[in-house]
Coordinates of C-alpha atoms in Angstrom, one line a residue:
M1 CA -11.4 -30.4 14.0
Q2 CA -10.9 -30.4 10.3
Q3 CA -7.4 -30.4 8.9
K4 CA -6.2 -27.0 7.7
E5 CA -5.0 -28.5 4.3
T6 CA -8.5 -29.8 3.6
I7 CA -10.0 -26.4 4.3
L8 CA -7.4 -24.7 2.2
K9 CA -8.2 -26.8 -0.8
Q10 CA -12.0 -27.0 -0.3
Y11 CA -12.7 -23.3 0.1
F12 CA -9.7 -21.6 -1.5
G13 CA -8.5 -24.0 -4.1
Y14 CA -4.8 -24.2 -3.1
D15 CA -2.8 -27.4 -2.4
S16 CA -0.2 -25.9 -0.1
F17 CA 0.3 -22.9 2.2
R18 CA 2.6 -20.0 1.5
S19 CA 5.6 -19.4 3.8
G20 CA 4.5 -18.8 7.4
Q21 CA 0.8 -19.4 6.9
A22 CA 0.8 -23.0 8.4
E23 CA 2.8 -21.9 11.5
I24 CA 0.4 -19.0 12.1
I25 CA -2.7 -21.2 11.6
D26 CA -1.4 -23.9 13.9
A27 CA -0.8 -21.3 16.7
M28 CA -4.3 -19.9 16.4
A29 CA -5.8 -23.4 16.3
E30 CA -4.0 -24.2 19.5
G31 CA -5.5 -21.2 21.2
R32 CA -2.5 -19.0 21.2
D33 CA -2.6 -15.2 20.9
L34 CA -0.7 -13.9 17.8
L35 CA 0.9 -10.8 16.2
A36 CA 1.8 -11.3 12.5
I37 CA 3.6 -8.7 10.4
M38 CA 3.1 -9.8 6.8
P39 CA 3.5 -7.6 3.7
T40 CA 0.6 -6.9 1.4
G41 CA 0.1 -9.9 -0.9
A42 CA 1.6 -12.5 1.6
G43 CA -1.8 -14.0 2.3
K44 CA -2.8 -12.6 5.7
S45 CA -6.5 -13.3 5.3
I46 CA -6.0 -17.0 4.8
C47 CA -4.2 -17.1 8.2
Y48 CA -7.3 -16.1 10.1
Q49 CA -10.0 -17.4 7.8
V50 CA -8.8 -21.0 7.8
P51 CA -8.7 -21.4 11.7
A52 CA -12.3 -19.9 11.7
L53 CA -13.4 -22.9 9.6
M54 CA -11.5 -25.6 11.4
D55 CA -13.8 -25.9 14.4
E56 CA -17.0 -24.6 16.0
G57 CA -17.7 -21.1 17.0
I58 CA -17.6 -17.6 15.4
T59 CA -14.6 -15.5 14.5
L60 CA -14.9 -11.7 14.7
V61 CA -12.6 -9.7 12.4
V62 CA -12.2 -6.1 13.4
S63 CA -11.6 -4.1 10.3
P64 CA -11.3 -0.3 9.7
L65 CA -13.1 0.3 6.4
V66 CA -16.5 -0.5 5.0
S67 CA -15.0 -1.2 1.6
L68 CA -12.6 -3.7 3.1
M69 CA -15.4 -5.7 4.8
K70 CA -17.6 -5.7 1.7
D71 CA -14.7 -7.0 -0.4
Q72 CA -13.6 -9.7 2.0
V73 CA -17.2 -10.9 2.7
G74 CA -18.0 -11.0 -1.0
A75 CA -15.0 -13.2 -1.8
L76 CA -15.8 -15.5 1.1
L77 CA -19.4 -16.0 0.0
Q78 CA -18.1 -16.9 -3.5
A79 CA -15.9 -19.5 -1.9
G80 CA -18.8 -21.0 0.0
V81 CA -18.0 -19.5 3.4
R82 CA -20.8 -18.2 5.6
A83 CA -19.8 -14.6 6.3
A84 CA -21.3 -11.2 7.1
Y85 CA -20.3 -7.7 8.1
I86 CA -21.7 -5.2 10.6
N87 CA -20.9 -1.5 10.0
S88 CA -22.3 1.9 9.3
S89 CA -23.3 1.0 5.7
L90 CA -26.2 -1.1 7.2
T91 CA -29.3 0.5 8.6
P92 CA -30.1 -0.2 12.3
G93 CA -32.7 -2.7 11.2
Q94 CA -30.2 -4.5 9.0
Q95 CA -27.7 -4.6 11.8
Q96 CA -30.2 -6.1 14.1
E97 CA -31.2 -8.7 11.6
A98 CA -27.5 -9.6 11.0
L99 CA -27.0 -10.0 14.7
R100 CA -30.2 -12.2 15.0
R101 CA -28.9 -14.4 12.2
A102 CA -25.5 -14.6 13.7
M103 CA -27.0 -15.8 17.0
M104 CA -28.7 -18.6 15.1
G105 CA -25.4 -19.7 13.7
A106 CA -25.8 -18.4 10.2
Y107 CA -22.2 -17.1 10.0
K108 CA -18.7 -18.4 10.7
I109 CA -16.9 -15.2 10.1
I110 CA -18.2 -11.7 11.0
Y111 CA -16.4 -8.5 10.1
V112 CA -17.1 -5.6 12.4
A113 CA -16.1 -2.0 12.5
P114 CA -14.3 -1.0 15.8
E115 CA -16.9 1.7 16.5
R116 CA -19.6 -1.1 16.8
L117 CA -17.8 -3.2 19.5
L118 CA -18.9 -1.3 22.6
T119 CA -22.5 -0.7 21.5
P120 CA -25.0 -2.3 23.8
A121 CA -26.5 -4.5 21.1
F122 CA -23.2 -5.9 19.9
L123 CA -21.9 -6.4 23.5
W124 CA -25.0 -8.4 24.3
F125 CA -24.5 -10.5 21.1
A126 CA -20.8 -11.1 21.8
E127 CA -21.5 -12.2 25.4
T128 CA -24.3 -14.5 24.4
A129 CA -22.8 -16.0 21.2
D130 CA -19.9 -18.5 20.9
I131 CA -17.1 -16.1 20.0
R132 CA -14.0 -18.3 19.8
R133 CA -11.6 -15.9 18.1
V134 CA -11.1 -12.1 17.6
T135 CA -8.8 -11.0 14.8
V136 CA -7.7 -7.3 14.5
D137 CA -6.8 -6.5 10.9
E138 CA -4.7 -3.5 10.0
A139 CA -3.5 -3.6 13.7
H140 CA -1.1 -0.7 13.2
C141 CA -4.1 1.6 13.5
V142 CA -4.0 1.2 17.3
S143 CA -0.7 3.0 17.6
Q144 CA -0.6 6.8 17.8
W145 CA 3.0 6.6 16.7
G146 CA 2.1 4.8 13.5
Q147 CA 1.0 6.3 10.2
D148 CA -2.8 5.5 10.4
F149 CA -3.8 6.0 14.1
R150 CA -7.5 5.4 14.7
P151 CA -8.7 6.1 18.2
S152 CA -11.6 3.6 17.8
Y153 CA -9.0 0.8 17.7
L154 CA -8.3 1.5 21.4
S155 CA -11.8 0.0 22.1
V156 CA -10.6 -3.5 21.2
A157 CA -8.9 -4.2 24.5
E158 CA -11.9 -2.8 26.5
F159 CA -14.3 -5.0 24.4
I160 CA -12.2 -8.1 25.1
G161 CA -12.2 -7.2 28.8
K162 CA -15.9 -7.0 29.0
L163 CA -16.4 -10.6 27.8
S164 CA -16.8 -13.3 30.5
R165 CA -15.0 -15.8 28.3
R166 CA -11.8 -14.4 26.6
P167 CA -11.4 -15.4 23.0
V168 CA -8.1 -16.1 21.2
L169 CA -6.8 -12.7 20.1
S170 CA -4.8 -12.2 16.9
A171 CA -3.5 -9.1 15.2
F172 CA -2.3 -8.6 11.6
T173 CA -0.6 -5.8 9.8
A174 CA 1.5 -5.3 6.7
T175 CA 3.9 -2.6 8.0
A176 CA 5.1 -1.9 11.6
T177 CA 8.3 -0.5 12.9
A178 CA 9.7 -1.8 16.2
G179 CA 7.9 1.0 18.2
V180 CA 4.5 0.3 16.5
R181 CA 4.9 -3.5 17.2
Q182 CA 5.4 -2.8 20.9
D183 CA 2.3 -0.6 20.9
I184 CA 0.2 -3.3 19.2
L185 CA 1.3 -5.9 21.8
A186 CA 0.5 -3.6 24.8
L187 CA -2.6 -1.7 23.6
L188 CA -4.4 -4.8 22.4
G189 CA -3.5 -6.8 25.5
L190 CA -2.0 -9.8 23.6
E191 CA -1.1 -12.5 26.1
E192 CA 2.2 -14.4 25.6
P193 CA 1.6 -14.2 21.8
L194 CA 3.5 -15.8 19.0
V195 CA 5.1 -12.8 17.1
Y196 CA 5.6 -13.8 13.5
M197 CA 7.4 -11.5 11.1
A198 CA 7.5 -12.4 7.5
G199 CA 10.1 -10.8 5.3
Y200 CA 9.0 -7.5 3.9
D201 CA 10.4 -8.2 0.4
R202 CA 8.0 -8.5 -2.5
P203 CA 10.2 -9.9 -5.3
N204 CA 7.6 -9.5 -8.0
L205 CA 7.4 -5.7 -7.4
E206 CA 9.8 -3.4 -9.4
F207 CA 10.4 -0.1 -7.6
C208 CA 11.1 3.0 -9.6
V209 CA 11.7 6.7 -8.7
E210 CA 11.6 9.5 -11.3
Q211 CA 11.9 13.2 -11.1
P212 CA 10.1 14.2 -14.4
R213 CA 9.9 17.8 -15.6
N214 CA 6.2 17.2 -16.5
K215 CA 4.4 14.7 -14.2
N216 CA 1.3 14.6 -16.4
L217 CA 3.3 13.5 -19.5
A218 CA 5.3 11.0 -17.5
L219 CA 2.1 9.5 -16.1
L220 CA 0.5 9.4 -19.5
G221 CA 3.5 7.6 -21.0
H222 CA 3.4 5.0 -18.2
L223 CA -0.3 4.3 -18.6
R224 CA 0.0 3.9 -22.3
D225 CA 2.9 1.5 -21.8
F226 CA 0.7 -0.6 -19.4
G227 CA -1.8 -0.9 -22.2
G228 CA -5.1 -0.9 -20.3
K229 CA -4.1 -2.9 -17.3
S230 CA -5.6 -2.1 -13.9
G231 CA -3.7 0.3 -11.6
I232 CA -3.9 3.0 -9.0
V233 CA -2.5 6.6 -9.2
Y234 CA -2.1 8.1 -5.7
C235 CA -2.2 11.9 -5.3
S236 CA -1.6 13.8 -2.0
T237 CA -4.5 16.2 -2.3
R238 CA -8.1 16.2 -3.4
K239 CA -7.3 19.0 -5.9
A240 CA -4.6 16.9 -7.5
V241 CA -6.9 13.9 -7.8
E242 CA -9.5 16.0 -9.6
A243 CA -7.0 17.5 -12.0
V244 CA -5.2 14.2 -12.8
C245 CA -8.4 12.3 -13.3
E246 CA -9.8 14.9 -15.6
F247 CA -6.5 15.0 -17.6
L248 CA -6.5 11.2 -18.0
R249 CA -10.1 11.2 -19.1
Q250 CA -9.3 13.9 -21.7
Q251 CA -6.6 11.5 -23.0
G252 CA -9.2 8.7 -23.5
I253 CA -8.2 6.7 -20.4
A254 CA -11.0 5.1 -18.4
A255 CA -10.2 6.7 -15.1
T256 CA -12.3 7.3 -12.0
R257 CA -11.6 9.1 -8.7
Y258 CA -11.7 8.7 -5.0
H259 CA -11.2 11.1 -2.1
A260 CA -12.9 12.1 1.1
G261 CA -14.5 15.2 -0.4
L262 CA -16.9 13.1 -2.6
E263 CA -20.4 12.1 -1.6
D264 CA -20.5 8.6 -0.1
A265 CA -22.6 7.3 -3.0
E266 CA -20.1 8.5 -5.6
R267 CA -17.2 7.1 -3.7
R268 CA -18.9 3.7 -3.6
A269 CA -19.9 3.8 -7.2
N270 CA -16.4 4.8 -8.3
Q271 CA -14.8 2.1 -6.2
D272 CA -17.1 -0.5 -7.7
D273 CA -16.2 0.7 -11.2
F274 CA -12.6 0.1 -10.4
L275 CA -13.1 -3.2 -8.6
Y276 CA -15.4 -4.5 -11.4
D277 CA -12.9 -3.4 -14.1
R278 CA -15.2 -0.8 -15.6
A279 CA -12.5 1.8 -15.0
E280 CA -8.9 0.7 -15.5
V281 CA -7.3 3.5 -13.4
M282 CA -8.3 4.7 -10.0
V283 CA -6.9 8.2 -9.2
A284 CA -7.1 8.6 -5.4
T285 CA -5.8 10.1 -2.2
N286 CA -4.7 7.7 0.5
A287 CA -8.3 7.5 1.6
F288 CA -8.6 4.7 -0.9
G289 CA -7.3 1.2 -0.8
M290 CA -6.7 -0.1 2.8
G291 CA -7.6 -3.7 2.6
I292 CA -8.9 -3.6 -1.0
D293 CA -8.3 -7.1 -2.1
K294 CA -8.1 -6.5 -5.9
S295 CA -5.7 -9.1 -7.1
N296 CA -5.0 -7.8 -10.7
V297 CA -3.5 -4.4 -9.9
S298 CA -0.5 -4.3 -12.3
F299 CA 0.9 -0.9 -11.2
V300 CA 0.7 1.7 -8.5
I301 CA 2.0 5.1 -9.4
H302 CA 2.5 7.8 -6.8
Y303 CA 1.9 11.2 -8.5
N304 CA 3.1 12.8 -5.3
M305 CA 5.5 11.5 -2.6
P306 CA 3.6 10.1 0.4
K307 CA 4.3 11.3 4.0
D308 CA 6.3 8.2 5.1
L309 CA 7.7 4.9 3.9
E310 CA 5.1 3.0 5.9
S311 CA 2.3 4.6 3.8
Y312 CA 4.3 4.2 0.6
Y313 CA 5.0 0.6 1.1
Q314 CA 1.5 -0.3 2.1
E315 CA 0.0 1.7 -0.9
A316 CA 2.6 0.4 -3.4
G317 CA 2.0 -3.1 -2.1
R318 CA -1.5 -3.1 -3.5
A319 CA 0.2 -3.9 -6.8
G320 CA 0.9 -7.5 -7.7
R321 CA -1.2 -9.2 -5.1
D322 CA -1.6 -12.2 -7.5
G323 CA 2.2 -12.7 -7.5
E324 CA 2.6 -11.5 -11.1
P325 CA 5.2 -8.9 -12.0
A326 CA 4.1 -5.3 -11.2
K327 CA 5.5 -1.8 -11.0
C328 CA 5.6 0.7 -8.2
I329 CA 6.6 4.1 -9.5
L330 CA 7.1 7.3 -7.5
L331 CA 7.0 10.6 -9.5
Y332 CA 9.0 12.8 -7.1
S333 CA 9.3 16.6 -7.0
P334 CA 10.6 18.9 -4.2
Q335 CA 7.2 20.5 -3.9
D336 CA 6.0 17.1 -2.5
V337 CA 8.2 17.8 0.6
I338 CA 6.5 21.2 1.2
T339 CA 3.1 19.6 0.9
G340 CA 4.1 16.9 3.4
R341 CA 5.3 19.5 5.9
Y342 CA 2.0 21.3 5.6
F343 CA 0.0 18.2 6.4
I344 CA 2.2 17.5 9.4
E345 CA 1.8 21.0 10.8
H346 CA -1.9 21.3 10.1
G347 CA -3.1 17.7 10.5
R348 CA -6.6 17.4 11.9
D349 CA -5.8 14.0 13.5
E350 CA -3.8 15.8 16.2
E351 CA -6.3 18.5 17.1
E352 CA -7.6 16.6 20.1
M353 CA -4.2 15.8 21.5
D354 CA -2.5 17.7 24.4
P355 CA 0.3 20.0 23.3
E356 CA 3.1 17.7 24.5
T357 CA 1.7 14.6 22.7
R358 CA 1.0 16.7 19.5
A359 CA 4.5 18.0 19.5
K360 CA 5.9 14.5 19.8
V361 CA 3.7 13.1 17.1
Q362 CA 4.6 15.9 14.7
E363 CA 8.3 15.4 15.5
Q364 CA 8.1 11.7 14.6
A365 CA 6.1 12.5 11.5
S366 CA 8.8 15.0 10.4
E367 CA 11.4 12.3 10.8
R368 CA 9.4 9.9 8.8
L369 CA 9.0 12.5 6.0
K370 CA 12.7 13.0 6.0
R371 CA 13.3 9.3 5.5
M372 CA 10.8 9.2 2.7
T373 CA 12.6 12.1 1.0
F374 CA 15.9 10.2 1.3
Y375 CA 14.2 7.3 -0.4
A376 CA 13.1 9.5 -3.2
T377 CA 16.6 10.9 -3.8
T378 CA 18.8 8.0 -2.9
T379 CA 21.3 6.5 -5.3
D380 CA 21.2 3.2 -3.5
C381 CA 19.1 0.2 -4.2
L382 CA 15.4 1.2 -3.6
R383 CA 14.4 -2.3 -2.4
G384 CA 17.3 -2.4 0.0
F385 CA 16.5 1.1 1.3
I386 CA 12.9 -0.1 2.2
L387 CA 14.0 -3.4 3.7
R388 CA 16.6 -1.7 5.9
Y389 CA 14.1 0.9 7.1
F390 CA 11.9 -2.0 8.4
G391 CA 14.9 -3.6 10.1
E392 CA 15.9 -6.2 7.6
T393 CA 19.2 -6.9 6.0
A394 CA 19.3 -6.5 2.2
P395 CA 21.8 -6.9 -0.6
S396 CA 23.5 -3.9 -2.1
E397 CA 21.7 -4.4 -5.4
C398 CA 18.4 -6.2 -6.2
G399 CA 18.5 -5.9 -10.0
N400 CA 14.8 -5.0 -10.1
C401 CA 14.6 -1.3 -9.2
S402 CA 15.3 1.8 -11.2
N403 CA 18.4 2.6 -9.3
C404 CA 20.0 -0.8 -9.9
K405 CA 18.9 -0.8 -13.5
D406 CA 19.7 2.9 -14.4
G407 CA 23.3 3.0 -13.1
F408 CA 25.1 5.8 -11.3
E409 CA 28.6 7.3 -11.6
T410 CA 30.8 8.3 -8.7
V411 CA 31.6 12.0 -9.1
D412 CA 33.9 14.3 -7.2
I413 CA 31.6 17.2 -6.2
A414 CA 34.0 18.9 -3.8
P415 CA 34.5 22.1 -5.9
A416 CA 30.7 22.6 -6.3
A417 CA 30.1 21.6 -2.6
K418 CA 32.5 24.3 -1.4
Q419 CA 30.6 27.0 -3.3
V420 CA 27.2 25.6 -2.1
V421 CA 28.3 25.6 1.6
L422 CA 30.0 29.0 1.2
C423 CA 26.7 30.4 -0.3
V424 CA 24.6 29.0 2.6
E425 CA 27.0 30.4 5.2
Q426 CA 27.1 33.9 3.6
L427 CA 23.4 34.1 3.2
H428 CA 23.0 33.1 6.9
R429 CA 25.3 36.0 7.9
L430 CA 23.0 38.3 5.9
G431 CA 20.0 36.9 7.8
R432 CA 18.8 35.0 4.8
A433 CA 18.0 31.3 4.2
Y434 CA 16.6 29.8 1.0
G435 CA 15.5 26.4 -0.3
K436 CA 17.0 24.4 -3.1
N437 CA 15.2 26.2 -5.9
A438 CA 16.4 29.6 -4.8
L439 CA 19.9 28.4 -4.1
S440 CA 20.2 26.8 -7.5
A441 CA 19.2 30.1 -9.1
I442 CA 21.7 32.1 -7.0
L443 CA 24.6 29.8 -7.7
R444 CA 23.9 29.8 -11.4
A445 CA 23.0 33.5 -11.5
A446 CA 19.8 32.4 -13.2
P447 CA 16.9 34.8 -14.0
G448 CA 14.8 35.2 -10.9
A449 CA 17.8 34.8 -8.5
K450 CA 17.2 36.6 -5.2
A451 CA 18.6 40.1 -5.5
T452 CA 19.7 40.2 -1.9
A453 CA 22.1 37.4 -2.7
A454 CA 23.9 39.1 -5.6
S455 CA 26.6 40.4 -3.3
T456 CA 27.7 37.0 -2.0
E457 CA 31.0 35.6 -3.2
A458 CA 29.2 32.4 -4.4
F459 CA 26.8 34.2 -6.7
G460 CA 27.0 32.8 -10.2
T461 CA 30.0 30.6 -9.4
L462 CA 28.3 27.5 -10.6
A463 CA 26.8 29.1 -13.7
G464 CA 28.2 26.3 -15.9
L465 CA 25.9 23.7 -14.3
S466 CA 22.4 22.9 -15.3
D467 CA 19.6 23.3 -12.7
A468 CA 19.1 19.5 -12.7
A469 CA 22.8 18.8 -12.1
L470 CA 23.0 21.3 -9.3
R471 CA 19.8 20.0 -7.7
A472 CA 21.3 16.5 -7.7
I473 CA 24.4 17.9 -5.9
L474 CA 22.2 19.7 -3.3
D475 CA 20.2 16.4 -2.8
A476 CA 23.4 14.5 -2.3
L477 CA 24.8 17.0 0.2
V478 CA 21.6 16.8 2.3
R479 CA 21.5 13.0 2.0
E480 CA 25.2 12.7 3.2
G481 CA 24.6 15.2 6.0
Y482 CA 26.8 18.1 4.7
L483 CA 23.6 20.2 4.7
A484 CA 20.3 19.9 6.4
V485 CA 16.8 21.0 5.7
G486 CA 15.5 23.3 8.4
E487 CA 12.5 22.4 10.6
G488 CA 10.7 25.7 10.1
E489 CA 7.7 26.6 8.0
Y490 CA 9.8 26.5 4.8
P491 CA 12.3 23.8 3.8
V492 CA 15.4 26.1 3.7
L493 CA 18.9 24.7 3.7
E494 CA 21.2 25.0 6.7
T495 CA 24.8 24.1 7.5
T496 CA 25.7 21.2 9.8
E497 CA 28.6 20.0 11.8
K498 CA 29.9 18.2 8.7
S499 CA 29.7 21.3 6.5
E500 CA 33.3 22.4 7.2
E501 CA 34.5 19.0 5.9
V502 CA 34.0 20.1 2.3
F503 CA 36.9 22.6 2.8
S504 CA 39.3 19.9 3.9
G505 CA 41.1 19.8 0.6
E506 CA 40.1 16.1 0.1
S507 CA 37.9 14.9 -2.7
L508 CA 34.2 14.5 -1.8
T509 CA 32.8 11.7 -3.9
V510 CA 29.1 10.8 -4.1
K511 CA 27.1 8.8 -6.6
L512 CA 25.1 10.8 -9.1
K513 CA 22.8 9.5 -11.8
V514 CA 24.1 9.6 -15.4
A515 CA 22.4 8.8 -18.6
T516 CA 23.7 5.2 -18.9
R517 CA 20.4 3.8 -20.4
R518 CA 17.0 4.9 -21.5
A519 CA 14.7 6.3 -18.8
V520 CA 12.4 4.0 -17.0
R521 CA 9.4 5.8 -18.5
G522 CA 8.7 4.4 -21.9
E523 CA 9.7 0.8 -21.2
K524 CA 7.1 -1.8 -21.7
A525 CA 5.4 -3.2 -18.6
P526 CA 5.8 -6.9 -17.9
T527 CA 3.9 -8.8 -20.5
E528 CA 1.3 -11.4 -19.6
Q529 CA 2.6 -14.9 -20.3
S530 CA 0.1 -17.5 -21.4
A531 CA 0.3 -20.6 -23.6
N532 CA -3.0 -19.7 -25.3
P533 CA -3.6 -15.9 -25.3
E534 CA -6.8 -16.3 -27.4
L535 CA -8.3 -18.7 -24.9
L536 CA -7.2 -16.5 -22.0
A537 CA -9.1 -13.5 -23.5
Q538 CA -12.2 -15.8 -23.9
L539 CA -11.9 -16.9 -20.2
K540 CA -11.6 -13.3 -19.0
A541 CA -14.8 -12.4 -21.0
L542 CA -16.6 -15.5 -19.4
R543 CA -15.3 -14.5 -16.0
L544 CA -16.6 -10.9 -16.4
S545 CA -20.0 -12.2 -17.5
L546 CA -20.3 -14.6 -14.5
A547 CA -19.1 -11.9 -12.1
R548 CA -21.7 -9.4 -13.3
S549 CA -24.4 -12.0 -12.9
A550 CA -23.2 -12.7 -9.3
G551 CA -22.8 -9.0 -8.5
V552 CA -19.1 -9.4 -7.5
P553 CA -15.8 -8.2 -8.8
A554 CA -14.2 -10.4 -11.6
Y555 CA -11.3 -11.4 -9.4
A556 CA -13.7 -12.8 -6.8
V557 CA -14.7 -15.5 -9.3
F558 CA -11.1 -16.3 -10.3
T559 CA -7.8 -14.4 -10.3
D560 CA -5.9 -13.7 -13.4
A561 CA -3.3 -16.2 -12.2
T562 CA -6.0 -19.0 -12.1
L563 CA -7.2 -18.1 -15.6
R564 CA -3.6 -18.4 -16.9
E565 CA -3.5 -21.8 -15.2
I566 CA -6.7 -22.8 -17.0
A567 CA -5.4 -21.5 -20.3
T568 CA -2.1 -23.4 -19.9
H569 CA -3.3 -26.8 -18.5
L570 CA -6.6 -26.9 -20.6
P571 CA -8.9 -28.8 -18.2
R572 CA -11.8 -30.4 -20.1
T573 CA -13.7 -32.1 -17.3
N574 CA -14.7 -31.0 -13.8
A575 CA -12.2 -33.5 -12.3
E576 CA -9.4 -31.8 -14.2
F577 CA -10.8 -28.4 -13.4
A578 CA -10.7 -29.2 -9.6
G579 CA -6.9 -29.6 -9.9
I580 CA -6.3 -26.1 -11.1
K581 CA -4.6 -23.8 -8.5
G582 CA -7.2 -21.4 -7.1
V583 CA -10.3 -23.6 -7.8
G584 CA -11.9 -24.8 -4.6
T585 CA -14.8 -27.3 -4.2
V586 CA -17.6 -24.7 -4.2
K587 CA -16.2 -22.8 -7.2
C588 CA -15.6 -26.0 -9.1
N589 CA -19.2 -27.0 -8.7
R590 CA -20.4 -23.5 -9.4
Y591 CA -18.3 -22.6 -12.4
G592 CA -16.7 -25.8 -13.7
E593 CA -19.1 -26.6 -16.5
E594 CA -18.9 -23.1 -18.0
F595 CA -15.1 -22.9 -18.0
T596 CA -14.4 -26.5 -19.1
A597 CA -17.0 -26.0 -21.9
A598 CA -15.0 -22.9 -23.0
V599 CA -11.8 -24.9 -23.1
R600 CA -13.4 -27.7 -25.1
E601 CA -14.8 -25.3 -27.6
Y602 CA -11.4 -23.6 -28.0
L603 CA -9.7 -27.0 -28.6
E604 CA -12.3 -28.0 -31.1
K605 CA -11.8 -24.8 -33.1
S606 CA -8.1 -25.1 -32.9
N607 CA -8.0 -28.6 -34.4

């Protein structure tokens, strides 16, 4: 059995493992089942790819998306690893040929869609071949209580049960609450597994939440600040994707789009344009991105609020996978909550469930949406909010999120709160209930205020406040439990058991944002640090040319971080090049001469 450190250096070009990787690899090499919860960017794939190369036999990797498999296999082939995938993108004849080659020992790692596991041809192959390990990637998809339930994942345990010789089983995911973790353990049938939980924190990510008046202008400002770097803009609907992508193109930004309503060919072409850096911005629904291993994503902007923190953290985590500073920005508006409620109540995923299960799933989805809304409106540290949601302790301030940087002021809102609660109560007695927009108009006696509310005592009592200031107070009252958002079709405000406390005569202090510094939008994104920026630009051009010749994304040749290492350490020989972080044996032999020649040429011109 080869040593894991040797394989890490030979194929992946690294001298040491990241935190937790060695422990996970050792457990798998010893034949132990495993569940690993590791945030995006923590190096999950290394954990199951290295054991696959340490000894004989084949490793199967169950993966949910065609794009994920294509991306992973392409990167492995560049590193000199014999790998393949079997999914619906292959014709029946191609699948048969892939299985024939696999039987002959052509591959060490085979990625397979869960829908293929129980087909007669694949079962025959799995029973006949030397399958040593089965790894389930994106394992949270097996749980119906999670955010991405896929019924096909339930076939994994049945597939394992049909094999006469049980392989070592491992499961990996980036996000999983305690309930989802228990589902993974039970539904996949893991036997006495090592359960490894890495910290959820991603220190290189800066989290920001904004409530802009005009999302398009805010988005455009951010993209101009990022100066052509690669990033993703997530929208909640196909219609929004189309509108935002068209807007960005009109502004001269190289944007492309991705959603389930596009033809397969266009989705593949658009995804490749983004992966190969022909388009700098991908505008997409959540149909895009699971498992996309693009290392140089410098920002993820959510044009709409996602349905839950699990989805948000997984999508936001696609930024900064190379460890470089990156931004995760949420452009929040109350309309996002209404859209989220609509998707919960009309979700197609629940159509085949029995009424009791469907009701339970929707109830849990509503609770997750509520927590997501609290994140979007909180005055606390954003990073701390996320970490505590996933069961981790966190400091009160991280210093690297918009809430910690912007500053808040503790304000006594008792006078305004009394009028708000009074208004809600009086409207209830009139048989009326309204959302935040309508209540703000009523309390300020603004044009368009509901005529039926004009007779209430609270009508116009807060006319001196701006809509933004009153909305901040309403958000705070909901966040602190003095009001609640109803569970009906429309997000109307209702009183709670705590509502009467605002009339106690005591001050009611909450934190509200004040203009203590310039808004996050407009600040420059983290700048790229390199000792030789001119050489770095030349190396990127060389990498792009080599990648196009090989038919792979640029980052599959070398990541930006590796190029910065080259530009800093200036290797002039293959021996020196082999010592660069991220340069493995195969890539050194394949690309060493071109890159060292570029360094030598740069040094000659500089002298």
